[in-house]
Amino acid sequence: MSETEVIPGKDFIRRIIEEDVKEGKNQGRVVTRFPPEPNGFLHIGHAKSICLNFGIAEEYKSVCHLRFDDTDPTKEDIKYEKAIEEDVHWLGFDWQGKLFHASDYFEKMFEFACDLIKGQKAYVCALSEEEIREYRGTVTQAGKISPFAKQSVDENLKLFQRMRKGEFPNGKYVLRARIDMASPNMKMRDPLLYRIRHAHHYRTGDGWCIYPMYDYAHPISDALEGITHSICTLEFENNRELYDWVLDSISAPFPTRPHQYEFARLDLQQTVMSKRKLLQLVEGKYVNGWDDPRLPTLAGLRRRGCTPDAIRKFCELVGVAKANSSVEMAQFEFCLRDDLNTKAPRVMAVLRPLKVIIDNYEGEEELDASYWPHDIPKTGSRPITFSREIYIEQEDFLENPPKDFFRLAPGKEVRLRYGYCITCTSVEKSPTGEILAIHCTYDPQTRSGNNPVGRKVKGTIHWVSSNSLKGEVRLFNPLLLDTASDDFLTQVNPHSLVVLNDCRLEKSLEKAKGGERFQFERQGYFFVDPIDSKPGAPVFNRIVTLKDSWAKKK
Ligand code: ATP
Ligand code: MG
């Protein structure tokens, strides 16, 4: 296909696949895989790869394998494997029973390695790690051939068998491909295929003490499973030559000859996106576990209340490109708001309450408040109680306001959402000058949006009645102060979690259940924490703030 021929709506990977299918490659089959290493929880970067691989499989009515790349027993664990499965399902994808492990193929990989040795394409090398690095040369300088490269096939086979039997300590020998120490591609300078690791593997137990390297295990796993398109991120561009070398050097008949394609990884600003760094934050107790809502892990985003739909839309919006770039957090937040706008009913909650006493009001009455704004085609409302005492947000009152402050201040009038207009008449203070409550009068003519005669009220604020419930609300700020810093642990924001214990929530929220989402008017979208909430005492996590608040803040 020519470079200029563009299939509308398709990224470059999908265009390649479309072309392959048209040409009848792999009998027109498309099989992809998502190959996480079970050494941590998945993050939003992985979601991009999941959406791409599983998305393509869906489009071609095919399947995407979930394959655990469990080749490093020192870092991997079954608990990560279970978490990864849960996350992929939560995003809305399924591997249709095609769940595999690189370790399923250890025996085959070993046999292929013996074949490579017999074909003089691999040798056992006793150089130390440091020597191997020295021998490799540099980008501008060819490497030196290892003195062990000339070892006989028999000697290599014998040593490799003994490596497997556990006769040598870690690091004593490695198996290397014999390719080209002068190759301009450093990855091709006799790369390592196997190393010795005396470690317990969470699946194979103590069955193995030699483990294949990613560059060897990955192409073989792909080929054995009949993968057609092996899609990975750009850092692996230089590994592609080795991927092809491995498959071309093994004479076994594979069901397919897969090919590797690289796309740009997702790099989201203001956060960390590497399992290694996430692990440091979790183990160092900088956060409360892998599902801490401040983390960009899928478990954290789920606990925070983000929807899988929003994450999938975000991945779609970011797109699949060939050049790396970083994406602003604002783009993710846009997707969250866009998704929640039509899903989350509107309610009122006051995060930092200030008591208001309406001196000319007696008794109480019920006002009808819609759950939805006019532009959302959904119906439903709940009663809210108007009473002599109500609560408003502390920041909605200023004793000495600037000229352009349109909320409450002494002598100023403001509209209460769904209710009356009130005017502040006096301020009640403690002996130390702290504001305890404010006194107001209300205008009975102004109920339900009726405008006061002869006056213009510019501000509308949210409020709750004295029958509201007390509740806990958790707000989240960026986890890191400076993401450019090398030592990211010194940059953890001490205010990344703000817990407000004295919030007042409108009465209807008494029935809120774990897992439900609401918009607190003017404050953002919130999620009822499914773990910490108790019946009648919901705990709310703020998913995202509102960009466009209907109340004039100034
Ligand atoms: P990390 O550094 O976070 O551990 P990784 O690449 O080592 O990332 P793997 O478990 O090996 O993690 O990744 C599984 C798949 O997810 C790989 O195909 C990888 O390319 C892809 N992936 C990982 N991070 C990203 C990202 N930020 N954007 C897109 N794809 C990613
Ligand atoms: Mg990895």
Coordinates of C-alpha atoms and ligand atoms in Angstrom, one line a residue:
M1 CA 0.0 0.0 0.0
S2 CA 1.4 3.4 -0.8
E3 CA 2.2 5.8 2.0
T4 CA -0.3 8.3 0.9
E5 CA -3.2 5.9 0.7
V6 CA -5.1 6.5 3.9
I7 CA -8.0 4.4 5.1
P8 CA -10.2 6.9 6.9
G9 CA -10.4 6.5 10.7
K10 CA -7.6 3.9 10.9
D11 CA -4.2 4.3 12.5
F12 CA -1.1 3.0 10.9
I13 CA -1.2 -0.4 12.7
R14 CA -4.8 -1.0 11.6
R15 CA -3.9 0.1 8.1
I16 CA -1.1 -2.5 8.0
I17 CA -3.5 -5.2 9.3
E18 CA -6.2 -4.2 6.9
E19 CA -3.7 -4.6 4.0
D20 CA -2.5 -8.0 5.3
V21 CA -6.1 -9.3 5.5
K22 CA -6.8 -8.1 2.0
E23 CA -3.7 -9.8 0.7
G24 CA -4.7 -13.0 2.5
K25 CA -1.6 -13.2 4.8
N26 CA -2.1 -15.8 7.5
Q27 CA -5.2 -17.0 5.7
G28 CA -6.7 -13.7 6.5
R29 CA -6.5 -14.3 10.3
V30 CA -5.6 -11.6 12.8
V31 CA -4.5 -12.8 16.3
T32 CA -3.0 -10.3 18.8
R33 CA -1.7 -10.6 22.3
F34 CA -1.3 -8.5 25.4
P35 CA 1.9 -9.6 27.2
P36 CA 2.3 -8.1 30.6
E37 CA 5.0 -9.1 33.0
P38 CA 3.3 -10.0 36.4
N39 CA 5.6 -7.8 38.4
G40 CA 3.2 -5.1 39.4
F41 CA -0.3 -3.6 38.7
L42 CA -1.2 -2.3 35.3
H43 CA -1.3 1.5 34.7
I44 CA -3.1 3.7 32.3
G45 CA -0.2 3.2 29.8
H46 CA -1.0 -0.4 29.7
A47 CA -4.7 0.5 29.0
K48 CA -3.5 2.0 25.7
S49 CA -1.9 -1.3 24.7
I50 CA -4.9 -3.3 25.9
C51 CA -7.4 -1.1 23.9
L52 CA -5.2 -1.5 20.8
N53 CA -4.7 -5.2 21.0
F54 CA -8.1 -6.3 22.3
G55 CA -9.7 -3.6 20.2
I56 CA -8.2 -5.0 17.0
A57 CA -9.2 -8.5 17.9
E58 CA -12.8 -7.3 18.4
E59 CA -12.8 -5.5 15.1
Y60 CA -11.7 -8.6 13.3
K61 CA -14.0 -10.9 15.3
S62 CA -10.9 -12.6 16.5
V63 CA -9.1 -13.0 19.8
C64 CA -6.4 -11.3 21.7
H65 CA -4.4 -13.6 24.0
L66 CA -3.5 -12.6 27.5
R67 CA 0.0 -13.9 28.0
F68 CA 2.0 -13.4 31.1
D69 CA 5.6 -12.8 30.4
D70 CA 6.8 -14.6 33.5
T71 CA 10.5 -15.0 32.7
D72 CA 11.9 -13.2 35.8
P73 CA 11.0 -15.2 39.0
T74 CA 12.6 -12.7 41.3
K75 CA 10.1 -10.0 40.6
E76 CA 6.9 -11.8 39.7
D77 CA 3.9 -12.9 41.7
I78 CA 0.6 -14.6 41.3
K79 CA -1.1 -11.6 43.1
Y80 CA 0.0 -9.4 40.2
E81 CA -1.3 -11.9 37.7
K82 CA -4.8 -11.9 39.4
A83 CA -4.8 -8.1 39.5
I84 CA -4.0 -7.9 35.8
E85 CA -6.8 -10.3 34.9
E86 CA -9.2 -8.2 36.9
D87 CA -8.1 -5.0 35.3
V88 CA -8.4 -6.3 31.7
H89 CA -11.9 -7.5 32.5
W90 CA -12.8 -4.2 34.2
L91 CA -11.8 -2.4 31.0
G92 CA -14.4 -4.5 29.2
F93 CA -12.2 -7.0 27.4
D94 CA -11.9 -10.7 27.5
W95 CA -9.3 -13.2 26.2
Q96 CA -11.9 -15.9 25.5
G97 CA -10.0 -18.6 27.3
K98 CA -6.7 -17.8 25.6
L99 CA -4.7 -17.2 28.7
F100 CA -1.1 -18.3 28.5
H101 CA 2.3 -17.9 30.2
A102 CA 5.7 -17.7 28.7
S103 CA 6.5 -20.5 31.2
D104 CA 4.1 -22.8 29.4
Y105 CA 6.8 -22.9 26.7
F106 CA 10.0 -23.3 28.8
E107 CA 10.5 -26.9 27.7
K108 CA 10.1 -26.0 24.0
M109 CA 12.3 -23.0 24.4
F110 CA 15.0 -25.1 25.9
E111 CA 14.7 -27.6 23.0
F112 CA 14.9 -24.7 20.4
A113 CA 18.0 -23.4 22.2
C114 CA 19.6 -26.8 21.9
D115 CA 18.8 -26.7 18.2
L116 CA 20.4 -23.3 17.9
I117 CA 23.5 -24.6 19.6
K118 CA 23.6 -27.6 17.2
G119 CA 23.3 -25.2 14.3
Q120 CA 26.2 -23.2 15.7
K121 CA 23.9 -20.2 16.2
A122 CA 24.3 -20.1 20.0
Y123 CA 27.0 -20.7 22.5
V124 CA 27.6 -20.8 26.3
C125 CA 29.7 -17.9 27.4
A126 CA 31.6 -17.6 30.6
L127 CA 32.5 -13.9 30.4
S128 CA 31.3 -11.9 33.4
E129 CA 28.5 -9.3 33.0
E130 CA 31.1 -6.6 33.0
E131 CA 33.3 -8.3 30.4
I132 CA 30.3 -8.9 28.2
R133 CA 29.5 -5.2 28.3
E134 CA 33.1 -4.3 27.5
Y135 CA 33.3 -6.8 24.6
R136 CA 30.1 -5.4 23.2
G137 CA 31.7 -2.2 22.0
T138 CA 29.9 1.1 21.4
V139 CA 27.6 2.5 18.8
T140 CA 30.6 3.9 17.0
Q141 CA 32.9 1.0 17.7
A142 CA 32.5 -2.7 16.7
G143 CA 32.5 -5.2 19.5
K144 CA 35.0 -8.0 20.1
I145 CA 34.1 -11.7 19.6
S146 CA 33.9 -13.6 22.8
P147 CA 36.7 -16.2 23.3
F148 CA 33.9 -18.7 24.0
A149 CA 32.2 -18.1 20.6
K150 CA 34.4 -20.8 19.1
Q151 CA 33.6 -23.5 21.6
S152 CA 32.5 -26.8 20.1
V153 CA 28.9 -27.7 19.7
D154 CA 29.4 -30.7 22.1
E155 CA 31.0 -28.5 24.7
N156 CA 28.2 -26.0 24.4
L157 CA 25.5 -28.6 24.6
K158 CA 27.1 -30.2 27.6
L159 CA 27.5 -26.9 29.4
F160 CA 23.9 -25.8 28.6
Q161 CA 22.6 -29.1 30.0
R162 CA 24.6 -28.6 33.1
M163 CA 23.3 -25.0 33.4
R164 CA 19.8 -26.4 33.4
K165 CA 20.7 -29.1 36.0
G166 CA 21.7 -26.4 38.4
E167 CA 25.4 -27.2 38.5
F168 CA 26.5 -23.5 38.4
P169 CA 25.8 -20.5 40.5
N170 CA 24.0 -17.4 39.2
G171 CA 26.1 -15.5 36.6
K172 CA 28.6 -18.2 36.0
Y173 CA 27.5 -18.8 32.4
V174 CA 25.0 -17.4 29.9
L175 CA 23.7 -18.7 26.6
R176 CA 24.2 -16.2 23.8
A177 CA 23.1 -16.0 20.2
R178 CA 26.0 -16.0 17.8
I179 CA 25.1 -13.2 15.4
D180 CA 27.4 -10.3 14.6
M181 CA 29.6 -8.4 17.1
A182 CA 30.1 -5.7 14.5
S183 CA 26.4 -5.2 13.8
P184 CA 25.3 -1.5 13.8
N185 CA 22.4 -2.7 15.9
M186 CA 23.8 -3.2 19.4
K187 CA 21.0 -5.7 20.1
M188 CA 22.4 -8.0 17.5
R189 CA 25.9 -8.3 19.1
D190 CA 25.6 -11.8 20.4
P191 CA 22.6 -11.1 22.7
L192 CA 21.9 -13.1 25.8
L193 CA 19.3 -15.8 25.4
Y194 CA 19.4 -17.5 28.8
R195 CA 20.7 -16.7 32.2
I196 CA 21.1 -18.7 35.4
R197 CA 18.7 -17.6 38.2
H198 CA 18.4 -19.9 41.2
A199 CA 15.0 -18.6 42.3
H200 CA 11.6 -20.0 43.0
H201 CA 9.1 -19.3 40.2
Y202 CA 5.5 -18.8 41.2
R203 CA 4.3 -21.3 38.5
T204 CA 7.2 -23.6 37.7
G205 CA 8.4 -23.8 41.3
D206 CA 12.0 -25.0 41.4
G207 CA 11.7 -26.8 38.1
W208 CA 14.0 -24.4 36.4
C209 CA 17.1 -22.4 37.3
I210 CA 17.8 -21.0 33.8
Y211 CA 15.4 -18.5 32.4
P212 CA 15.0 -17.2 28.9
M213 CA 15.5 -13.5 28.1
Y214 CA 12.5 -11.5 26.8
D215 CA 14.0 -11.2 23.3
Y216 CA 14.2 -14.9 23.0
A217 CA 11.0 -15.9 24.9
H218 CA 8.7 -13.3 23.2
P219 CA 9.0 -14.2 19.5
I220 CA 8.8 -18.0 20.4
S221 CA 5.7 -17.5 22.5
D222 CA 4.1 -15.4 19.8
A223 CA 4.9 -18.0 17.1
L224 CA 3.7 -21.0 19.2
E225 CA 0.4 -19.3 19.9
G226 CA -0.2 -18.4 16.3
I227 CA 0.0 -14.7 16.9
T228 CA -0.1 -12.7 13.6
H229 CA 0.6 -9.2 14.7
S230 CA 2.9 -8.6 17.7
I231 CA 2.3 -5.0 18.7
C232 CA 4.7 -3.4 21.2
T233 CA 6.0 0.1 22.1
L234 CA 8.7 2.0 20.3
E235 CA 11.5 1.2 22.7
F236 CA 11.5 -2.2 21.1
E237 CA 12.2 -1.0 17.6
N238 CA 15.8 -2.1 17.8
N239 CA 14.7 -5.5 19.1
R240 CA 12.7 -6.2 16.0
E241 CA 15.8 -7.4 14.1
L242 CA 16.5 -9.9 16.9
Y243 CA 12.8 -10.9 17.0
D244 CA 13.1 -11.8 13.3
W245 CA 16.4 -13.5 13.8
V246 CA 15.1 -15.8 16.5
L247 CA 12.1 -16.9 14.4
D248 CA 14.2 -17.3 11.2
S249 CA 16.9 -19.3 13.0
I250 CA 14.5 -21.9 14.5
S251 CA 13.5 -24.5 12.0
A252 CA 10.4 -25.7 13.8
P253 CA 7.2 -25.3 11.9
F254 CA 5.2 -22.6 13.7
P255 CA 1.5 -22.1 13.0
T256 CA 2.3 -18.5 11.9
R257 CA 5.2 -16.3 11.3
P258 CA 4.3 -13.3 13.5
H259 CA 5.7 -9.8 12.9
Q260 CA 6.4 -7.1 15.3
Y261 CA 5.0 -3.5 15.0
E262 CA 5.9 -0.6 17.3
F263 CA 3.7 2.3 18.4
A264 CA 4.3 5.2 20.7
R265 CA 3.8 4.5 24.4
L266 CA 1.4 6.7 26.4
D267 CA 3.3 9.2 28.5
L268 CA 0.9 11.0 30.8
Q269 CA 2.2 14.1 32.5
Q270 CA 2.3 14.8 36.2
T271 CA 2.5 11.2 37.3
V272 CA 4.7 8.1 37.2
M273 CA 4.1 5.4 34.6
S274 CA 6.5 2.6 35.3
K275 CA 5.8 -0.4 37.4
R276 CA 9.2 -0.1 39.0
K277 CA 8.5 3.4 40.3
L278 CA 4.9 2.5 41.3
L279 CA 6.3 -0.4 43.3
Q280 CA 8.6 2.0 45.1
L281 CA 5.7 4.3 46.0
V282 CA 3.6 1.3 47.3
E283 CA 6.4 -0.4 49.2
G284 CA 7.7 2.9 50.7
K285 CA 4.1 3.5 51.9
Y286 CA 4.0 6.9 50.1
V287 CA 0.5 5.7 49.1
N288 CA -2.0 3.3 50.5
G289 CA -1.4 0.3 48.3
W290 CA -1.7 -0.3 44.5
D291 CA -5.3 0.9 44.4
D292 CA -4.6 4.2 46.0
P293 CA -6.8 6.7 44.1
R294 CA -3.8 9.0 43.5
L295 CA -2.0 6.4 41.4
P296 CA -2.4 6.0 37.6
T297 CA -2.8 2.3 38.1
L298 CA -6.1 0.9 36.7
A299 CA -6.9 -0.4 40.3
G300 CA -6.3 3.2 41.6
L301 CA -8.4 4.8 38.9
R302 CA -11.1 2.3 39.5
R303 CA -11.0 3.0 43.3
R304 CA -11.1 6.7 42.6
G305 CA -14.3 6.2 40.5
C306 CA -13.0 6.6 37.0
T307 CA -15.1 4.7 34.5
P308 CA -13.7 2.1 32.0
D309 CA -15.6 4.0 29.3
A310 CA -13.7 7.2 30.0
I311 CA -10.4 5.4 30.0
R312 CA -11.2 3.7 26.7
K313 CA -12.3 7.0 25.1
F314 CA -9.2 8.6 26.4
C315 CA -7.0 5.9 24.7
E316 CA -9.0 6.4 21.5
L317 CA -8.6 10.2 21.7
V318 CA -4.8 9.9 22.2
G319 CA -4.6 7.6 19.2
V320 CA -1.9 5.3 17.9
A321 CA 1.1 7.1 16.5
K322 CA 4.6 6.3 15.5
A323 CA 6.2 9.2 17.4
N324 CA 6.5 9.6 21.1
S325 CA 4.8 12.5 22.8
S326 CA 3.4 13.3 26.2
V327 CA -0.2 13.9 27.0
E328 CA -1.5 16.4 29.4
M329 CA -3.6 15.2 32.4
A330 CA -6.2 17.8 31.3
Q331 CA -7.0 15.5 28.3
F332 CA -7.7 12.6 30.6
E333 CA -9.8 14.8 32.8
F334 CA -11.8 16.0 29.8
C335 CA -12.7 12.4 29.0
L336 CA -13.8 11.8 32.6
R337 CA -16.1 14.8 32.6
D338 CA -17.4 14.0 29.2
D339 CA -18.3 10.5 30.3
L340 CA -19.7 11.4 33.7
N341 CA -21.7 14.3 32.5
T342 CA -24.5 12.1 31.3
K343 CA -24.1 9.4 33.9
A344 CA -23.8 11.1 37.3
P345 CA -26.9 12.7 38.8
R346 CA -26.5 16.1 40.4
V347 CA -26.7 16.6 44.1
M348 CA -25.5 19.1 46.6
A349 CA -22.8 18.7 49.3
V350 CA -20.9 21.3 51.2
L351 CA -17.3 20.4 51.7
R352 CA -16.3 23.1 54.2
P353 CA -19.5 24.1 55.9
L354 CA -20.5 27.5 57.3
K355 CA -23.8 27.8 59.2
V356 CA -26.3 30.3 57.9
I357 CA -29.3 31.3 60.1
I358 CA -32.3 32.7 58.2
D359 CA -33.9 34.9 60.8
N360 CA -37.2 35.6 59.1
Y361 CA -37.9 32.0 58.2
E362 CA -39.8 29.6 60.4
G363 CA -40.5 25.8 60.0
E364 CA -39.3 24.0 56.9
E365 CA -40.5 23.1 53.4
E366 CA -39.5 20.7 50.7
L367 CA -38.2 22.0 47.4
D368 CA -38.0 19.8 44.3
A369 CA -34.5 19.5 42.8
S370 CA -33.9 17.9 39.5
Y371 CA -31.1 15.3 39.3
W372 CA -30.3 16.5 35.8
P373 CA -29.6 19.7 34.0
H374 CA -31.8 20.8 31.1
D375 CA -29.4 19.6 28.4
I376 CA -29.3 16.0 29.6
P377 CA -32.4 14.0 28.4
K378 CA -32.9 12.3 31.7
T379 CA -35.6 12.8 34.3
G380 CA -35.8 12.4 38.0
S381 CA -35.7 14.6 41.1
R382 CA -35.4 14.5 44.8
P383 CA -36.9 16.7 47.5
I384 CA -34.5 18.9 49.4
T385 CA -35.4 20.5 52.7
F386 CA -35.3 24.3 53.1
S387 CA -35.0 25.2 56.8
R388 CA -34.1 28.1 59.1
E389 CA -30.6 26.8 59.4
I390 CA -28.6 25.8 56.4
Y391 CA -25.0 25.3 55.4
I392 CA -23.1 27.0 52.7
E393 CA -19.4 26.7 51.6
Q394 CA -17.1 28.8 53.7
E395 CA -15.5 30.2 50.6
D396 CA -18.9 31.4 49.3
F397 CA -18.9 34.1 52.1
L398 CA -16.4 37.0 52.4
E399 CA -16.7 39.6 55.1
N400 CA -14.8 42.2 53.1
P401 CA -15.3 41.1 49.5
P402 CA -13.6 42.6 46.5
K403 CA -15.9 44.5 44.0
D404 CA -16.3 41.5 41.7
F405 CA -17.3 39.0 44.3
F406 CA -20.8 37.8 43.4
R407 CA -21.4 35.5 46.3
L408 CA -22.5 36.2 49.9
A409 CA -21.2 39.2 51.9
P410 CA -22.6 41.5 54.5
G411 CA -25.5 43.4 52.8
K412 CA -25.2 41.3 49.7
E413 CA -27.9 39.1 48.2
V414 CA -27.3 35.6 46.6
R415 CA -29.5 33.0 45.1
L416 CA -29.6 29.5 46.8
R417 CA -29.7 26.8 44.1
Y418 CA -33.4 25.6 43.7
G419 CA -34.5 28.0 46.5
Y420 CA -34.8 31.6 47.6
C421 CA -32.6 34.6 47.5
I422 CA -31.0 35.5 50.8
T423 CA -29.3 38.6 52.0
C424 CA -26.6 38.6 54.7
T425 CA -27.5 40.8 57.7
S426 CA -24.8 40.1 60.3
V427 CA -21.9 37.9 61.2
E428 CA -21.6 35.9 64.4
K429 CA -18.0 35.5 65.7
S430 CA -16.2 33.8 68.5
P431 CA -14.2 36.0 71.0
T432 CA -11.1 35.2 68.9
G433 CA -12.7 36.6 65.8
E434 CA -13.5 33.3 64.1
I435 CA -16.7 33.3 62.1
L436 CA -19.2 30.9 63.7
A437 CA -22.3 31.6 61.7
I438 CA -23.9 34.3 59.5
H439 CA -27.4 35.7 59.7
C440 CA -29.5 36.3 56.7
T441 CA -33.0 37.2 55.6
Y442 CA -34.8 35.5 52.7
D443 CA -37.2 37.0 50.2
P444 CA -40.3 34.8 49.9
Q445 CA -41.1 36.1 46.4
T446 CA -37.9 34.6 45.0
R447 CA -38.6 30.9 45.2
S448 CA -38.0 28.5 42.3
G449 CA -36.1 30.9 40.1
N450 CA -38.4 33.9 40.4
N451 CA -36.3 36.9 40.1
P452 CA -36.5 39.5 42.9
V453 CA -38.4 42.6 41.8
G454 CA -36.2 45.5 41.1
R455 CA -32.9 43.8 41.9
K456 CA -30.4 41.8 40.1
V457 CA -28.8 38.7 41.8
K458 CA -25.7 37.7 40.1
G459 CA -24.5 34.7 42.1
T460 CA -26.0 31.3 42.7
I461 CA -24.5 29.0 45.4
H462 CA -25.1 25.5 46.5
W463 CA -26.2 24.7 50.1
V464 CA -27.6 21.9 52.3
S465 CA -30.2 21.9 55.0
S466 CA -29.7 21.3 58.7
N467 CA -31.0 17.7 58.1
S468 CA -28.0 16.9 55.9
L469 CA -25.6 14.2 57.0
K470 CA -22.1 14.6 58.1
G471 CA -19.6 12.8 55.8
E472 CA -16.1 12.2 54.7
V473 CA -14.9 13.4 51.4
R474 CA -11.4 12.8 49.9
L475 CA -9.9 15.1 47.5
F476 CA -6.8 14.3 45.4
N477 CA -4.1 16.6 44.1
P478 CA -1.2 15.6 41.8
L479 CA 1.0 13.0 43.4
L480 CA 4.2 14.5 42.3
L481 CA 5.3 18.2 42.6
D482 CA 7.9 17.9 39.9
T483 CA 7.8 15.0 37.5
A484 CA 11.0 16.0 35.7
S485 CA 13.1 15.3 38.8
D486 CA 15.4 12.3 38.7
D487 CA 14.7 11.5 42.3
F488 CA 11.0 11.3 42.1
L489 CA 10.5 10.0 45.7
T490 CA 11.6 13.4 47.0
Q491 CA 8.9 15.0 44.9
V492 CA 5.9 13.3 46.4
N493 CA 3.3 16.0 47.1
P494 CA 2.5 16.1 50.9
H495 CA -0.9 17.5 50.0
S496 CA -1.8 14.9 47.4
L497 CA -4.5 13.5 49.6
V498 CA -6.9 15.9 51.5
V499 CA -9.4 14.3 53.8
L500 CA -12.4 16.4 54.8
N501 CA -14.2 15.0 57.8
D502 CA -16.9 17.5 58.4
C503 CA -18.6 17.8 55.1
R504 CA -22.4 18.1 54.9
L505 CA -24.1 16.0 52.4
E506 CA -27.7 16.4 51.3
K507 CA -30.1 13.9 52.9
S508 CA -30.7 11.9 49.8
L509 CA -27.1 10.7 49.9
E510 CA -27.9 8.6 52.9
K511 CA -29.0 5.9 50.5
A512 CA -25.9 6.2 48.3
K513 CA -24.3 2.8 47.7
G514 CA -20.7 1.9 47.2
G515 CA -19.7 2.2 43.6
E516 CA -22.3 5.0 42.7
R517 CA -21.2 8.3 41.1
F518 CA -22.6 11.8 41.6
Q519 CA -21.9 15.2 40.6
F520 CA -21.7 17.5 43.7
E521 CA -22.8 20.8 42.1
R522 CA -19.8 23.1 41.6
Q523 CA -17.4 20.7 43.3
G524 CA -16.9 17.9 40.8
Y525 CA -17.7 14.3 40.2
F526 CA -17.6 12.0 43.2
F527 CA -17.5 8.2 43.8
V528 CA -18.9 6.4 46.8
D529 CA -15.8 4.5 48.0
P530 CA -16.8 0.8 47.8
I531 CA -14.5 -0.3 50.6
D532 CA -14.6 2.4 53.3
S533 CA -18.3 3.4 53.0
K534 CA -20.8 2.0 55.6
P535 CA -24.6 1.8 55.2
G536 CA -25.9 5.4 55.8
A537 CA -22.3 6.8 56.0
P538 CA -20.9 7.0 52.5
V539 CA -17.3 8.1 52.0
F540 CA -16.7 10.0 48.8
N541 CA -13.7 10.2 46.5
R542 CA -13.4 13.1 44.1
I543 CA -12.9 11.7 40.7
V544 CA -12.4 15.0 38.9
T545 CA -13.2 18.6 39.4
L546 CA -15.6 20.6 37.2
K547 CA -14.1 22.8 34.7
D548 CA -17.2 24.8 34.0
S549 CA -19.0 25.7 37.1
W550 CA -22.4 27.2 36.7
A551 CA -22.0 29.6 39.6
K552 CA -19.9 32.7 39.0
K553 CA -17.0 32.2 41.2
K554 CA -16.0 35.9 41.2
Ligands
ATP1 P1 6.5 -0.8 33.0 O1 7.8 -0.1 32.7 O2 5.4 0.1 33.4 O3 6.7 -2.0 33.8 P2 6.5 -2.6 30.8 O4 6.5 -2.3 29.3 O5 7.7 -3.1 31.4 O6 6.0 -1.3 31.5 P3 4.9 -4.9 30.6 O7 4.2 -5.6 31.6 O8 6.1 -5.6 30.0 O9 5.3 -3.5 31.2 O10 4.0 -4.4 29.4 C1 3.0 -5.1 28.8 C2 2.6 -4.4 27.5 O11 2.1 -3.1 27.8 C3 3.8 -4.3 26.6 O12 3.4 -4.6 25.3 C4 4.1 -2.8 26.6 O13 4.6 -2.4 25.4 C5 2.8 -2.2 27.0 N1 3.0 -0.9 27.7 C6 3.6 -0.7 28.8 N2 3.6 0.6 29.1 C7 3.0 1.3 28.2 C8 2.6 2.6 27.9 N3 3.0 3.6 28.7 N4 1.9 2.9 26.8 C9 1.5 1.9 26.0 N5 1.8 0.6 26.1 C10 2.5 0.3 27.2
MG2 MG 8.5 -5.1 31.0

